[in-house]
mmCIF file of C-alpha atoms and ligand atoms in Angstrom:
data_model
loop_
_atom_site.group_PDB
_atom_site.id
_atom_site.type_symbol
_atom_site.label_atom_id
_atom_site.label_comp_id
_atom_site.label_asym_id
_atom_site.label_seq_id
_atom_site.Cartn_x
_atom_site.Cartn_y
_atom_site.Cartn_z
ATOM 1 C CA UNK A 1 0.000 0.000 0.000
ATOM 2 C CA UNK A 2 1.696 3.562 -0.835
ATOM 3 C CA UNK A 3 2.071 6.071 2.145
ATOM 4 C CA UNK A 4 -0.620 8.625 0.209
ATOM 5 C CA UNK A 5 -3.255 5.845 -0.327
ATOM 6 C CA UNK A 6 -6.662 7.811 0.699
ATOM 7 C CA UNK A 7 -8.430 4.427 1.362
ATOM 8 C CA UNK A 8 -9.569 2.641 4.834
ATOM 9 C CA UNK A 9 -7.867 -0.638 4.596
ATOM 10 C CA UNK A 10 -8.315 -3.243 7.009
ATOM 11 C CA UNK A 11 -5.880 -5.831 7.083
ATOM 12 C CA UNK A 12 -6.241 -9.655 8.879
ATOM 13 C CA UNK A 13 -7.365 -8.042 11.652
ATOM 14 C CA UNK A 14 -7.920 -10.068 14.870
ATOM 15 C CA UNK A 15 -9.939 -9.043 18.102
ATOM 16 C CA UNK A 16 -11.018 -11.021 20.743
ATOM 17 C CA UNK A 17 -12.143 -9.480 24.980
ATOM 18 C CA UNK A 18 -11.510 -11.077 27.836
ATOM 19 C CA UNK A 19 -14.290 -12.175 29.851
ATOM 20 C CA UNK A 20 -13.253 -12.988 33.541
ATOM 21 C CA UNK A 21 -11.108 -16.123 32.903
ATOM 22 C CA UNK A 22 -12.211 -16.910 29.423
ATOM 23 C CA UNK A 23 -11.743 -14.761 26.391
ATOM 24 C CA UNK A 24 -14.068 -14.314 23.461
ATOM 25 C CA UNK A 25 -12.599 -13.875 20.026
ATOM 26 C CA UNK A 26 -15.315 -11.449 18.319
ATOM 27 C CA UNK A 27 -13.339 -10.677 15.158
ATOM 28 C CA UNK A 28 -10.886 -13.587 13.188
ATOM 29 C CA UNK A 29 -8.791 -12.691 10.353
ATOM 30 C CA UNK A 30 -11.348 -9.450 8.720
ATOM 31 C CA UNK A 31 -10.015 -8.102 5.650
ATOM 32 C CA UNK A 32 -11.621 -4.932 4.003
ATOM 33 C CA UNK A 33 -10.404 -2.400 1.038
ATOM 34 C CA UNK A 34 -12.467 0.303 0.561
ATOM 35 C CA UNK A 35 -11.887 3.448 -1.549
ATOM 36 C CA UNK A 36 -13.051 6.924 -1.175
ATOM 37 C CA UNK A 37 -16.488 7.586 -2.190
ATOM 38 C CA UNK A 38 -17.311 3.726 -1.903
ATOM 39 C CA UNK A 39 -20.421 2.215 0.893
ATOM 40 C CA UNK A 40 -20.710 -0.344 2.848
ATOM 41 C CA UNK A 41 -23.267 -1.580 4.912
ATOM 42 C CA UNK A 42 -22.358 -4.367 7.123
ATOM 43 C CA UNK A 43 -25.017 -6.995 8.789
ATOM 44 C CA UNK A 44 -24.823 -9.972 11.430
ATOM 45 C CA UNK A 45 -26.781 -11.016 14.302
ATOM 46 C CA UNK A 46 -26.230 -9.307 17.239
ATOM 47 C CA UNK A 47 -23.013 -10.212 19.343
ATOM 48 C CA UNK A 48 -20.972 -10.799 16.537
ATOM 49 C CA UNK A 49 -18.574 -8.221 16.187
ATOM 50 C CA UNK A 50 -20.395 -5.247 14.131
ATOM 51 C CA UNK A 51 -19.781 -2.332 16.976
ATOM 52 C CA UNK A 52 -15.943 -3.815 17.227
ATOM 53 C CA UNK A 53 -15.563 -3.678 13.823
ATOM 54 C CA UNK A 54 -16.409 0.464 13.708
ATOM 55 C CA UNK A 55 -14.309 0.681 17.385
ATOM 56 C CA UNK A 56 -11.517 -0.894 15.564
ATOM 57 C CA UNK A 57 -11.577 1.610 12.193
ATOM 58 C CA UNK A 58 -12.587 4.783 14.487
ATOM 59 C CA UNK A 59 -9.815 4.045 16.474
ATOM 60 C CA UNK A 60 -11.437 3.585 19.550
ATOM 61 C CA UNK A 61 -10.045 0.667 19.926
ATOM 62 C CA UNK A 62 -6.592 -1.403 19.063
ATOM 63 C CA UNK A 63 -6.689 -4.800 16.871
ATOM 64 C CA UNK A 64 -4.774 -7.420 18.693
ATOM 65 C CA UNK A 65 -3.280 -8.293 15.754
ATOM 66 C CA UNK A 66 -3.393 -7.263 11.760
ATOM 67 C CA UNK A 67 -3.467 -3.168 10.578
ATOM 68 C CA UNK A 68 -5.244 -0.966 9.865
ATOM 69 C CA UNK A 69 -4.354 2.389 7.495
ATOM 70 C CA UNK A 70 -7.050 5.488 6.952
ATOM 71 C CA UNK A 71 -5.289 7.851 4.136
ATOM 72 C CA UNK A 72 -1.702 5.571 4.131
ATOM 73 C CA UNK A 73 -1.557 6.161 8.164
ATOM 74 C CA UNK A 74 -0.930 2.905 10.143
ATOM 75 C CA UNK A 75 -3.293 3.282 12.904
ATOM 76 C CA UNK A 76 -0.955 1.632 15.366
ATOM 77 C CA UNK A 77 1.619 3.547 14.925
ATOM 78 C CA UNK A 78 -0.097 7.050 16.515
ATOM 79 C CA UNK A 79 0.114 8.384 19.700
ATOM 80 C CA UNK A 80 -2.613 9.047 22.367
ATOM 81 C CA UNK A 81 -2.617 12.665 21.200
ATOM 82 C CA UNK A 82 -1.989 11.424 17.170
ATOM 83 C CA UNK A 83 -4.937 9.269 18.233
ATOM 84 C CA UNK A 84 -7.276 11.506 19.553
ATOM 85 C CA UNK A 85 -6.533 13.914 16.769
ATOM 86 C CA UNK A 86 -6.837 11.374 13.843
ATOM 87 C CA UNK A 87 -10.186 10.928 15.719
ATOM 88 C CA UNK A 88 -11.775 14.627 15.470
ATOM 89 C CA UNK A 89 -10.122 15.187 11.797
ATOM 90 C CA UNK A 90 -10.683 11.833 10.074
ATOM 91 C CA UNK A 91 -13.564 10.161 11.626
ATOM 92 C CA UNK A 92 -16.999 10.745 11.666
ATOM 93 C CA UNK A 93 -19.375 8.770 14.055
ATOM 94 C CA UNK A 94 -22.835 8.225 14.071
ATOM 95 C CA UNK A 95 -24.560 6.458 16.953
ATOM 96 C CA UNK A 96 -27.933 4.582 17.146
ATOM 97 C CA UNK A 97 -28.695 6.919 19.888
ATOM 98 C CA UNK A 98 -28.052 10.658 19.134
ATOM 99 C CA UNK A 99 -25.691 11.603 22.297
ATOM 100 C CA UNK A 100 -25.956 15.166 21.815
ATOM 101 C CA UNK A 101 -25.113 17.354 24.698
ATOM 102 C CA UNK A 102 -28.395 18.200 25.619
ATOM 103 C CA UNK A 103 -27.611 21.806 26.914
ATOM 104 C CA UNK A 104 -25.877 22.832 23.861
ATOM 105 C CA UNK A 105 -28.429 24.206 21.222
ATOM 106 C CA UNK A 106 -28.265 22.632 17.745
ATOM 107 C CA UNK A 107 -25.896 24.667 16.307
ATOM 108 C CA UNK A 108 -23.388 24.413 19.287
ATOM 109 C CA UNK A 109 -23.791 20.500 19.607
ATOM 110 C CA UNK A 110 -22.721 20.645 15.464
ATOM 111 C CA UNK A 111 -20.121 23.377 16.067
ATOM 112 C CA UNK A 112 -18.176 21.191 18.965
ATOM 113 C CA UNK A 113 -16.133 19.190 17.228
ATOM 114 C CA UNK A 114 -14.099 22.179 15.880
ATOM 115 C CA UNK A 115 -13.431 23.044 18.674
ATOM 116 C CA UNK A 116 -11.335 20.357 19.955
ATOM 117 C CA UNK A 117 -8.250 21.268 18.300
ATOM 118 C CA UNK A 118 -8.675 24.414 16.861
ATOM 119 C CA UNK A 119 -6.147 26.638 15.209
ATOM 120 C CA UNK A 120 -8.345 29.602 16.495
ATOM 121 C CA UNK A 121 -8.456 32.381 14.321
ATOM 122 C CA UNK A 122 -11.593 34.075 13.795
ATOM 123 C CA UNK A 123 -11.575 33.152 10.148
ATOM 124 C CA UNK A 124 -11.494 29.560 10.835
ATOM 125 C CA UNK A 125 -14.036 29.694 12.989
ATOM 126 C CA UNK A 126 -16.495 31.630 10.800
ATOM 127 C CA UNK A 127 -15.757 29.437 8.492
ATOM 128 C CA UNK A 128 -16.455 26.722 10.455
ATOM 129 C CA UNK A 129 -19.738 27.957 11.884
ATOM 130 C CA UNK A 130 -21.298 28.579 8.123
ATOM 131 C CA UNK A 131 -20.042 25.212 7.073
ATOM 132 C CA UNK A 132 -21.930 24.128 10.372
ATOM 133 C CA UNK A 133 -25.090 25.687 9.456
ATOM 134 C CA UNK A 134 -25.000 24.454 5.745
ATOM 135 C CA UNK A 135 -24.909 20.745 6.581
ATOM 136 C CA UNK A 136 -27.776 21.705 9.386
ATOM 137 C CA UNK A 137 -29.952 22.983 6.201
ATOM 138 C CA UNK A 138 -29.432 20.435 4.196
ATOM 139 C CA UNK A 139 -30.590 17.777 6.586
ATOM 140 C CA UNK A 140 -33.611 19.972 7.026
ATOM 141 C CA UNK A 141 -32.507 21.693 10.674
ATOM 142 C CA UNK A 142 -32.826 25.098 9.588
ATOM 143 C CA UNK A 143 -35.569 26.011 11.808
ATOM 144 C CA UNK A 144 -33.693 24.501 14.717
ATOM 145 C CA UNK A 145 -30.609 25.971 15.057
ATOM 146 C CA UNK A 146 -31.358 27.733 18.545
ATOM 147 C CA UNK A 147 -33.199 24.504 19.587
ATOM 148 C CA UNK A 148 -32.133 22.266 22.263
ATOM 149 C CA UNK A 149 -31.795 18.706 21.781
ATOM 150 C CA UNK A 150 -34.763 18.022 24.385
ATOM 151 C CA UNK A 151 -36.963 19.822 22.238
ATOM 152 C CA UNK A 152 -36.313 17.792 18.578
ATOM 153 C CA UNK A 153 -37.813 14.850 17.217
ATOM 154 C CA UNK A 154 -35.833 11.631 17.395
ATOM 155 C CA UNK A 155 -35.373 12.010 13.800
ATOM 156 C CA UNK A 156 -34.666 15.389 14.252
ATOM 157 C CA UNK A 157 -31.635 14.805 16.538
ATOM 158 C CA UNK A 158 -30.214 11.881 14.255
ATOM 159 C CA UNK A 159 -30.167 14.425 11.718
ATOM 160 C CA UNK A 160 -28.191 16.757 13.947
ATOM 161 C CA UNK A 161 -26.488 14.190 14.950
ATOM 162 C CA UNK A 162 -25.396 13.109 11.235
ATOM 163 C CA UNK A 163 -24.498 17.275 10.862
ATOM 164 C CA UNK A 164 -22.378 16.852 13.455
ATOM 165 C CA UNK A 165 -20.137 13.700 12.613
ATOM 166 C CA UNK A 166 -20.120 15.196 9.180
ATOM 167 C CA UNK A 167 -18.762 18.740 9.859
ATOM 168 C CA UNK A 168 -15.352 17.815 10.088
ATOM 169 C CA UNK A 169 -15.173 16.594 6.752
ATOM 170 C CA UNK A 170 -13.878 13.203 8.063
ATOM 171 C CA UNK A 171 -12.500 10.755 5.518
ATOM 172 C CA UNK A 172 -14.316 7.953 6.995
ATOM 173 C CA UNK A 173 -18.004 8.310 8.271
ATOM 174 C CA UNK A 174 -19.150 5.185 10.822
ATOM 175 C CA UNK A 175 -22.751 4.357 11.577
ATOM 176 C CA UNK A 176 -23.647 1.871 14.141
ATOM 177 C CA UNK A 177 -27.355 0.930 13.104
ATOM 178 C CA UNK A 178 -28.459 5.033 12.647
ATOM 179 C CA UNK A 179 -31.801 4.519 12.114
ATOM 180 C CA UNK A 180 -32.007 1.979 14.800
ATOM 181 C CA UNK A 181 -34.071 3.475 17.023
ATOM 182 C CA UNK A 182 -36.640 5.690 14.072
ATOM 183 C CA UNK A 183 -39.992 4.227 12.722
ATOM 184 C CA UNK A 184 -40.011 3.468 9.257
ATOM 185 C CA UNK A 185 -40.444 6.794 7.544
ATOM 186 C CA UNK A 186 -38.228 8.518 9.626
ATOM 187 C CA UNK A 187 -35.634 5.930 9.212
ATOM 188 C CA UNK A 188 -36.104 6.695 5.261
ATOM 189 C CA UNK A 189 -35.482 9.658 5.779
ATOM 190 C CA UNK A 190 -32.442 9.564 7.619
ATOM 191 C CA UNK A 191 -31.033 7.184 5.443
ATOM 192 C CA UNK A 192 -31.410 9.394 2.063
ATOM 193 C CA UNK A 193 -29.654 12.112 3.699
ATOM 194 C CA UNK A 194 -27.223 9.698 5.011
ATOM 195 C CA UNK A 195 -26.810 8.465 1.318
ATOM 196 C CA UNK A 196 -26.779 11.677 0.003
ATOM 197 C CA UNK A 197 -24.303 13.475 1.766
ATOM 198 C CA UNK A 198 -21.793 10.375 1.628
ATOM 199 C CA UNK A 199 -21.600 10.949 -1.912
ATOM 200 C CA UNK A 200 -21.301 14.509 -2.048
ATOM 201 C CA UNK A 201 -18.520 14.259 0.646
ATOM 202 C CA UNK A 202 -16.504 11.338 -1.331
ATOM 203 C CA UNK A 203 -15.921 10.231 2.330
ATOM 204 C CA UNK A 204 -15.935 6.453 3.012
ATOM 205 C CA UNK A 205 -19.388 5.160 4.847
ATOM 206 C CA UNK A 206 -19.537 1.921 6.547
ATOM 207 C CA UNK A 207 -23.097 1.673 8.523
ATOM 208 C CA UNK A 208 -23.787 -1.405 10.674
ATOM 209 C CA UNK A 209 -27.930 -1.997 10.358
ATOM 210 C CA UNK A 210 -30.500 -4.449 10.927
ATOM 211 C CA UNK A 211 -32.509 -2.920 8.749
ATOM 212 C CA UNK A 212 -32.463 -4.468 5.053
ATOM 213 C CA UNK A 213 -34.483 -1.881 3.791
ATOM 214 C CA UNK A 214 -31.308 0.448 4.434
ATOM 215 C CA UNK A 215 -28.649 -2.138 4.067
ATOM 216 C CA UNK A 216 -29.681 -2.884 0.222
ATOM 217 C CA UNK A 217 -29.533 0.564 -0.719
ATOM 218 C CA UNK A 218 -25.446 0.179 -0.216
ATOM 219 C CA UNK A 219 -23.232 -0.835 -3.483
ATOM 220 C CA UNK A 220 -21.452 -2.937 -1.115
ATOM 221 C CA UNK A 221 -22.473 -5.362 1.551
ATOM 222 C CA UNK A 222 -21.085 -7.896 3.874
ATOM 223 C CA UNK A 223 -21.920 -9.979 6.930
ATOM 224 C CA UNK A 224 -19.964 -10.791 9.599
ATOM 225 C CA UNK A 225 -20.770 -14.060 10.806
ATOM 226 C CA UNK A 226 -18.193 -16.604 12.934
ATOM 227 C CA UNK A 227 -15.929 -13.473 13.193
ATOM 228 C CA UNK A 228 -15.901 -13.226 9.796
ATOM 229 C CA UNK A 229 -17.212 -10.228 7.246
ATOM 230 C CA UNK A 230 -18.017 -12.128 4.246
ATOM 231 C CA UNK A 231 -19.249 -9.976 0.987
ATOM 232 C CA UNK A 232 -22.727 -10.219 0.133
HETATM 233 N N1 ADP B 1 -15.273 -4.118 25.911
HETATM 234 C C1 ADP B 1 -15.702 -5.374 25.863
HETATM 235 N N2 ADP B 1 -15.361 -6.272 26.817
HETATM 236 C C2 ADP B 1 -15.777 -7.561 26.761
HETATM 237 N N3 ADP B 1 -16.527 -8.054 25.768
HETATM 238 C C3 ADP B 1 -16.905 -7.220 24.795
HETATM 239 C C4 ADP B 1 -16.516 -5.843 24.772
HETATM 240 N N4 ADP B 1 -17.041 -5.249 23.660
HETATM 241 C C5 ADP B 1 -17.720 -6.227 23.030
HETATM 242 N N5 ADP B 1 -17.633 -7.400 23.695
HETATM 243 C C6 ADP B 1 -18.222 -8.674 23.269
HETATM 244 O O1 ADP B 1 -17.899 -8.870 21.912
HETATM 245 C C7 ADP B 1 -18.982 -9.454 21.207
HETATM 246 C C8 ADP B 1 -19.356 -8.565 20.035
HETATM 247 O O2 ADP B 1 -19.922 -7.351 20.515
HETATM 248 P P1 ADP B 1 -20.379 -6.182 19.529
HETATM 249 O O3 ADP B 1 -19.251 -5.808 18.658
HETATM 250 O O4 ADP B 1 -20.969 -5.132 20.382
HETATM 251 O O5 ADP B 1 -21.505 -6.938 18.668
HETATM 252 P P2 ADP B 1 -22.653 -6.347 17.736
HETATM 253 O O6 ADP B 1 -22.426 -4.881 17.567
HETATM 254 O O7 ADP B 1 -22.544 -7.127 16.453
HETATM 255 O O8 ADP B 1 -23.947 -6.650 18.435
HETATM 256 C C9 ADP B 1 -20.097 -9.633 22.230
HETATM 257 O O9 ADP B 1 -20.041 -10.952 22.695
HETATM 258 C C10 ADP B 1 -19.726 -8.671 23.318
HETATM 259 O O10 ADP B 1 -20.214 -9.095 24.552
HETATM 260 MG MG1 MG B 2 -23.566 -3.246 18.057
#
Protein backbone atom coordinates (compact mmCIF):
# COMPACT_ATOMS: atom_id res chain seq x y z
CA UNK A 1 0.00 0.00 0.00
CA UNK A 2 1.70 3.56 -0.83
CA UNK A 3 2.07 6.07 2.14
CA UNK A 4 -0.62 8.63 0.21
CA UNK A 5 -3.25 5.85 -0.33
CA UNK A 6 -6.66 7.81 0.70
CA UNK A 7 -8.43 4.43 1.36
CA UNK A 8 -9.57 2.64 4.83
CA UNK A 9 -7.87 -0.64 4.60
CA UNK A 10 -8.32 -3.24 7.01
CA UNK A 11 -5.88 -5.83 7.08
CA UNK A 12 -6.24 -9.65 8.88
CA UNK A 13 -7.36 -8.04 11.65
CA UNK A 14 -7.92 -10.07 14.87
CA UNK A 15 -9.94 -9.04 18.10
CA UNK A 16 -11.02 -11.02 20.74
CA UNK A 17 -12.14 -9.48 24.98
CA UNK A 18 -11.51 -11.08 27.84
CA UNK A 19 -14.29 -12.18 29.85
CA UNK A 20 -13.25 -12.99 33.54
CA UNK A 21 -11.11 -16.12 32.90
CA UNK A 22 -12.21 -16.91 29.42
CA UNK A 23 -11.74 -14.76 26.39
CA UNK A 24 -14.07 -14.31 23.46
CA UNK A 25 -12.60 -13.88 20.03
CA UNK A 26 -15.32 -11.45 18.32
CA UNK A 27 -13.34 -10.68 15.16
CA UNK A 28 -10.89 -13.59 13.19
CA UNK A 29 -8.79 -12.69 10.35
CA UNK A 30 -11.35 -9.45 8.72
CA UNK A 31 -10.02 -8.10 5.65
CA UNK A 32 -11.62 -4.93 4.00
CA UNK A 33 -10.40 -2.40 1.04
CA UNK A 34 -12.47 0.30 0.56
CA UNK A 35 -11.89 3.45 -1.55
CA UNK A 36 -13.05 6.92 -1.17
CA UNK A 37 -16.49 7.59 -2.19
CA UNK A 38 -17.31 3.73 -1.90
CA UNK A 39 -20.42 2.21 0.89
CA UNK A 40 -20.71 -0.34 2.85
CA UNK A 41 -23.27 -1.58 4.91
CA UNK A 42 -22.36 -4.37 7.12
CA UNK A 43 -25.02 -6.99 8.79
CA UNK A 44 -24.82 -9.97 11.43
CA UNK A 45 -26.78 -11.02 14.30
CA UNK A 46 -26.23 -9.31 17.24
CA UNK A 47 -23.01 -10.21 19.34
CA UNK A 48 -20.97 -10.80 16.54
CA UNK A 49 -18.57 -8.22 16.19
CA UNK A 50 -20.40 -5.25 14.13
CA UNK A 51 -19.78 -2.33 16.98
CA UNK A 52 -15.94 -3.81 17.23
CA UNK A 53 -15.56 -3.68 13.82
CA UNK A 54 -16.41 0.46 13.71
CA UNK A 55 -14.31 0.68 17.38
CA UNK A 56 -11.52 -0.89 15.56
CA UNK A 57 -11.58 1.61 12.19
CA UNK A 58 -12.59 4.78 14.49
CA UNK A 59 -9.81 4.04 16.47
CA UNK A 60 -11.44 3.58 19.55
CA UNK A 61 -10.04 0.67 19.93
CA UNK A 62 -6.59 -1.40 19.06
CA UNK A 63 -6.69 -4.80 16.87
CA UNK A 64 -4.77 -7.42 18.69
CA UNK A 65 -3.28 -8.29 15.75
CA UNK A 66 -3.39 -7.26 11.76
CA UNK A 67 -3.47 -3.17 10.58
CA UNK A 68 -5.24 -0.97 9.86
CA UNK A 69 -4.35 2.39 7.49
CA UNK A 70 -7.05 5.49 6.95
CA UNK A 71 -5.29 7.85 4.14
CA UNK A 72 -1.70 5.57 4.13
CA UNK A 73 -1.56 6.16 8.16
CA UNK A 74 -0.93 2.90 10.14
CA UNK A 75 -3.29 3.28 12.90
CA UNK A 76 -0.96 1.63 15.37
CA UNK A 77 1.62 3.55 14.92
CA UNK A 78 -0.10 7.05 16.52
CA UNK A 79 0.11 8.38 19.70
CA UNK A 80 -2.61 9.05 22.37
CA UNK A 81 -2.62 12.67 21.20
CA UNK A 82 -1.99 11.42 17.17
CA UNK A 83 -4.94 9.27 18.23
CA UNK A 84 -7.28 11.51 19.55
CA UNK A 85 -6.53 13.91 16.77
CA UNK A 86 -6.84 11.37 13.84
CA UNK A 87 -10.19 10.93 15.72
CA UNK A 88 -11.77 14.63 15.47
CA UNK A 89 -10.12 15.19 11.80
CA UNK A 90 -10.68 11.83 10.07
CA UNK A 91 -13.56 10.16 11.63
CA UNK A 92 -17.00 10.74 11.67
CA UNK A 93 -19.37 8.77 14.06
CA UNK A 94 -22.84 8.22 14.07
CA UNK A 95 -24.56 6.46 16.95
CA UNK A 96 -27.93 4.58 17.15
CA UNK A 97 -28.69 6.92 19.89
CA UNK A 98 -28.05 10.66 19.13
CA UNK A 99 -25.69 11.60 22.30
CA UNK A 100 -25.96 15.17 21.81
CA UNK A 101 -25.11 17.35 24.70
CA UNK A 102 -28.39 18.20 25.62
CA UNK A 103 -27.61 21.81 26.91
CA UNK A 104 -25.88 22.83 23.86
CA UNK A 105 -28.43 24.21 21.22
CA UNK A 106 -28.26 22.63 17.74
CA UNK A 107 -25.90 24.67 16.31
CA UNK A 108 -23.39 24.41 19.29
CA UNK A 109 -23.79 20.50 19.61
CA UNK A 110 -22.72 20.65 15.46
CA UNK A 111 -20.12 23.38 16.07
CA UNK A 112 -18.18 21.19 18.96
CA UNK A 113 -16.13 19.19 17.23
CA UNK A 114 -14.10 22.18 15.88
CA UNK A 115 -13.43 23.04 18.67
CA UNK A 116 -11.33 20.36 19.96
CA UNK A 117 -8.25 21.27 18.30
CA UNK A 118 -8.67 24.41 16.86
CA UNK A 119 -6.15 26.64 15.21
CA UNK A 120 -8.34 29.60 16.50
CA UNK A 121 -8.46 32.38 14.32
CA UNK A 122 -11.59 34.07 13.79
CA UNK A 123 -11.58 33.15 10.15
CA UNK A 124 -11.49 29.56 10.83
CA UNK A 125 -14.04 29.69 12.99
CA UNK A 126 -16.50 31.63 10.80
CA UNK A 127 -15.76 29.44 8.49
CA UNK A 128 -16.46 26.72 10.46
CA UNK A 129 -19.74 27.96 11.88
CA UNK A 130 -21.30 28.58 8.12
CA UNK A 131 -20.04 25.21 7.07
CA UNK A 132 -21.93 24.13 10.37
CA UNK A 133 -25.09 25.69 9.46
CA UNK A 134 -25.00 24.45 5.74
CA UNK A 135 -24.91 20.75 6.58
CA UNK A 136 -27.78 21.71 9.39
CA UNK A 137 -29.95 22.98 6.20
CA UNK A 138 -29.43 20.44 4.20
CA UNK A 139 -30.59 17.78 6.59
CA UNK A 140 -33.61 19.97 7.03
CA UNK A 141 -32.51 21.69 10.67
CA UNK A 142 -32.83 25.10 9.59
CA UNK A 143 -35.57 26.01 11.81
CA UNK A 144 -33.69 24.50 14.72
CA UNK A 145 -30.61 25.97 15.06
CA UNK A 146 -31.36 27.73 18.55
CA UNK A 147 -33.20 24.50 19.59
CA UNK A 148 -32.13 22.27 22.26
CA UNK A 149 -31.79 18.71 21.78
CA UNK A 150 -34.76 18.02 24.38
CA UNK A 151 -36.96 19.82 22.24
CA UNK A 152 -36.31 17.79 18.58
CA UNK A 153 -37.81 14.85 17.22
CA UNK A 154 -35.83 11.63 17.40
CA UNK A 155 -35.37 12.01 13.80
CA UNK A 156 -34.67 15.39 14.25
CA UNK A 157 -31.63 14.81 16.54
CA UNK A 158 -30.21 11.88 14.26
CA UNK A 159 -30.17 14.42 11.72
CA UNK A 160 -28.19 16.76 13.95
CA UNK A 161 -26.49 14.19 14.95
CA UNK A 162 -25.40 13.11 11.23
CA UNK A 163 -24.50 17.28 10.86
CA UNK A 164 -22.38 16.85 13.45
CA UNK A 165 -20.14 13.70 12.61
CA UNK A 166 -20.12 15.20 9.18
CA UNK A 167 -18.76 18.74 9.86
CA UNK A 168 -15.35 17.81 10.09
CA UNK A 169 -15.17 16.59 6.75
CA UNK A 170 -13.88 13.20 8.06
CA UNK A 171 -12.50 10.76 5.52
CA UNK A 172 -14.32 7.95 6.99
CA UNK A 173 -18.00 8.31 8.27
CA UNK A 174 -19.15 5.19 10.82
CA UNK A 175 -22.75 4.36 11.58
CA UNK A 176 -23.65 1.87 14.14
CA UNK A 177 -27.35 0.93 13.10
CA UNK A 178 -28.46 5.03 12.65
CA UNK A 179 -31.80 4.52 12.11
CA UNK A 180 -32.01 1.98 14.80
CA UNK A 181 -34.07 3.48 17.02
CA UNK A 182 -36.64 5.69 14.07
CA UNK A 183 -39.99 4.23 12.72
CA UNK A 184 -40.01 3.47 9.26
CA UNK A 185 -40.44 6.79 7.54
CA UNK A 186 -38.23 8.52 9.63
CA UNK A 187 -35.63 5.93 9.21
CA UNK A 188 -36.10 6.70 5.26
CA UNK A 189 -35.48 9.66 5.78
CA UNK A 190 -32.44 9.56 7.62
CA UNK A 191 -31.03 7.18 5.44
CA UNK A 192 -31.41 9.39 2.06
CA UNK A 193 -29.65 12.11 3.70
CA UNK A 194 -27.22 9.70 5.01
CA UNK A 195 -26.81 8.46 1.32
CA UNK A 196 -26.78 11.68 0.00
CA UNK A 197 -24.30 13.48 1.77
CA UNK A 198 -21.79 10.38 1.63
CA UNK A 199 -21.60 10.95 -1.91
CA UNK A 200 -21.30 14.51 -2.05
CA UNK A 201 -18.52 14.26 0.65
CA UNK A 202 -16.50 11.34 -1.33
CA UNK A 203 -15.92 10.23 2.33
CA UNK A 204 -15.93 6.45 3.01
CA UNK A 205 -19.39 5.16 4.85
CA UNK A 206 -19.54 1.92 6.55
CA UNK A 207 -23.10 1.67 8.52
CA UNK A 208 -23.79 -1.40 10.67
CA UNK A 209 -27.93 -2.00 10.36
CA UNK A 210 -30.50 -4.45 10.93
CA UNK A 211 -32.51 -2.92 8.75
CA UNK A 212 -32.46 -4.47 5.05
CA UNK A 213 -34.48 -1.88 3.79
CA UNK A 214 -31.31 0.45 4.43
CA UNK A 215 -28.65 -2.14 4.07
CA UNK A 216 -29.68 -2.88 0.22
CA UNK A 217 -29.53 0.56 -0.72
CA UNK A 218 -25.45 0.18 -0.22
CA UNK A 219 -23.23 -0.84 -3.48
CA UNK A 220 -21.45 -2.94 -1.11
CA UNK A 221 -22.47 -5.36 1.55
CA UNK A 222 -21.09 -7.90 3.87
CA UNK A 223 -21.92 -9.98 6.93
CA UNK A 224 -19.96 -10.79 9.60
CA UNK A 225 -20.77 -14.06 10.81
CA UNK A 226 -18.19 -16.60 12.93
CA UNK A 227 -15.93 -13.47 13.19
CA UNK A 228 -15.90 -13.23 9.80
CA UNK A 229 -17.21 -10.23 7.25
CA UNK A 230 -18.02 -12.13 4.25
CA UNK A 231 -19.25 -9.98 0.99
CA UNK A 232 -22.73 -10.22 0.13
N1 LIG B 1 -15.27 -4.12 25.91
C1 LIG B 1 -15.70 -5.37 25.86
N2 LIG B 1 -15.36 -6.27 26.82
C2 LIG B 1 -15.78 -7.56 26.76
N3 LIG B 1 -16.53 -8.05 25.77
C3 LIG B 1 -16.90 -7.22 24.79
C4 LIG B 1 -16.52 -5.84 24.77
N4 LIG B 1 -17.04 -5.25 23.66
C5 LIG B 1 -17.72 -6.23 23.03
N5 LIG B 1 -17.63 -7.40 23.70
C6 LIG B 1 -18.22 -8.67 23.27
O1 LIG B 1 -17.90 -8.87 21.91
C7 LIG B 1 -18.98 -9.45 21.21
C8 LIG B 1 -19.36 -8.57 20.04
O2 LIG B 1 -19.92 -7.35 20.52
P1 LIG B 1 -20.38 -6.18 19.53
O3 LIG B 1 -19.25 -5.81 18.66
O4 LIG B 1 -20.97 -5.13 20.38
O5 LIG B 1 -21.50 -6.94 18.67
P2 LIG B 1 -22.65 -6.35 17.74
O6 LIG B 1 -22.43 -4.88 17.57
O7 LIG B 1 -22.54 -7.13 16.45
O8 LIG B 1 -23.95 -6.65 18.43
C9 LIG B 1 -20.10 -9.63 22.23
O9 LIG B 1 -20.04 -10.95 22.69
C10 LIG B 1 -19.73 -8.67 23.32
O10 LIG B 1 -20.21 -9.10 24.55
MG1 LIG C 1 -23.57 -3.25 18.06
Amino acid sequence: MNAGDPGLHVESVNKGFRLGPSRVEVLHDVTLHLAPGEALAVTGPSGSGKSTLLHLIGALEAPDSGSIHVGGTDLATLSDVDLARFRNQSIGFVFQHHHLLPQYTVLENVLLPTLAFAKSGRGAAAGQEAWARELLDRVGLSPRLDHRPGELSGGERQRAALARALVMRPAVLLCDEPTGSLDPETAQTVGDLLLELHRVQESILVTVTHSEALAERFPRRCALVHGQCSAL
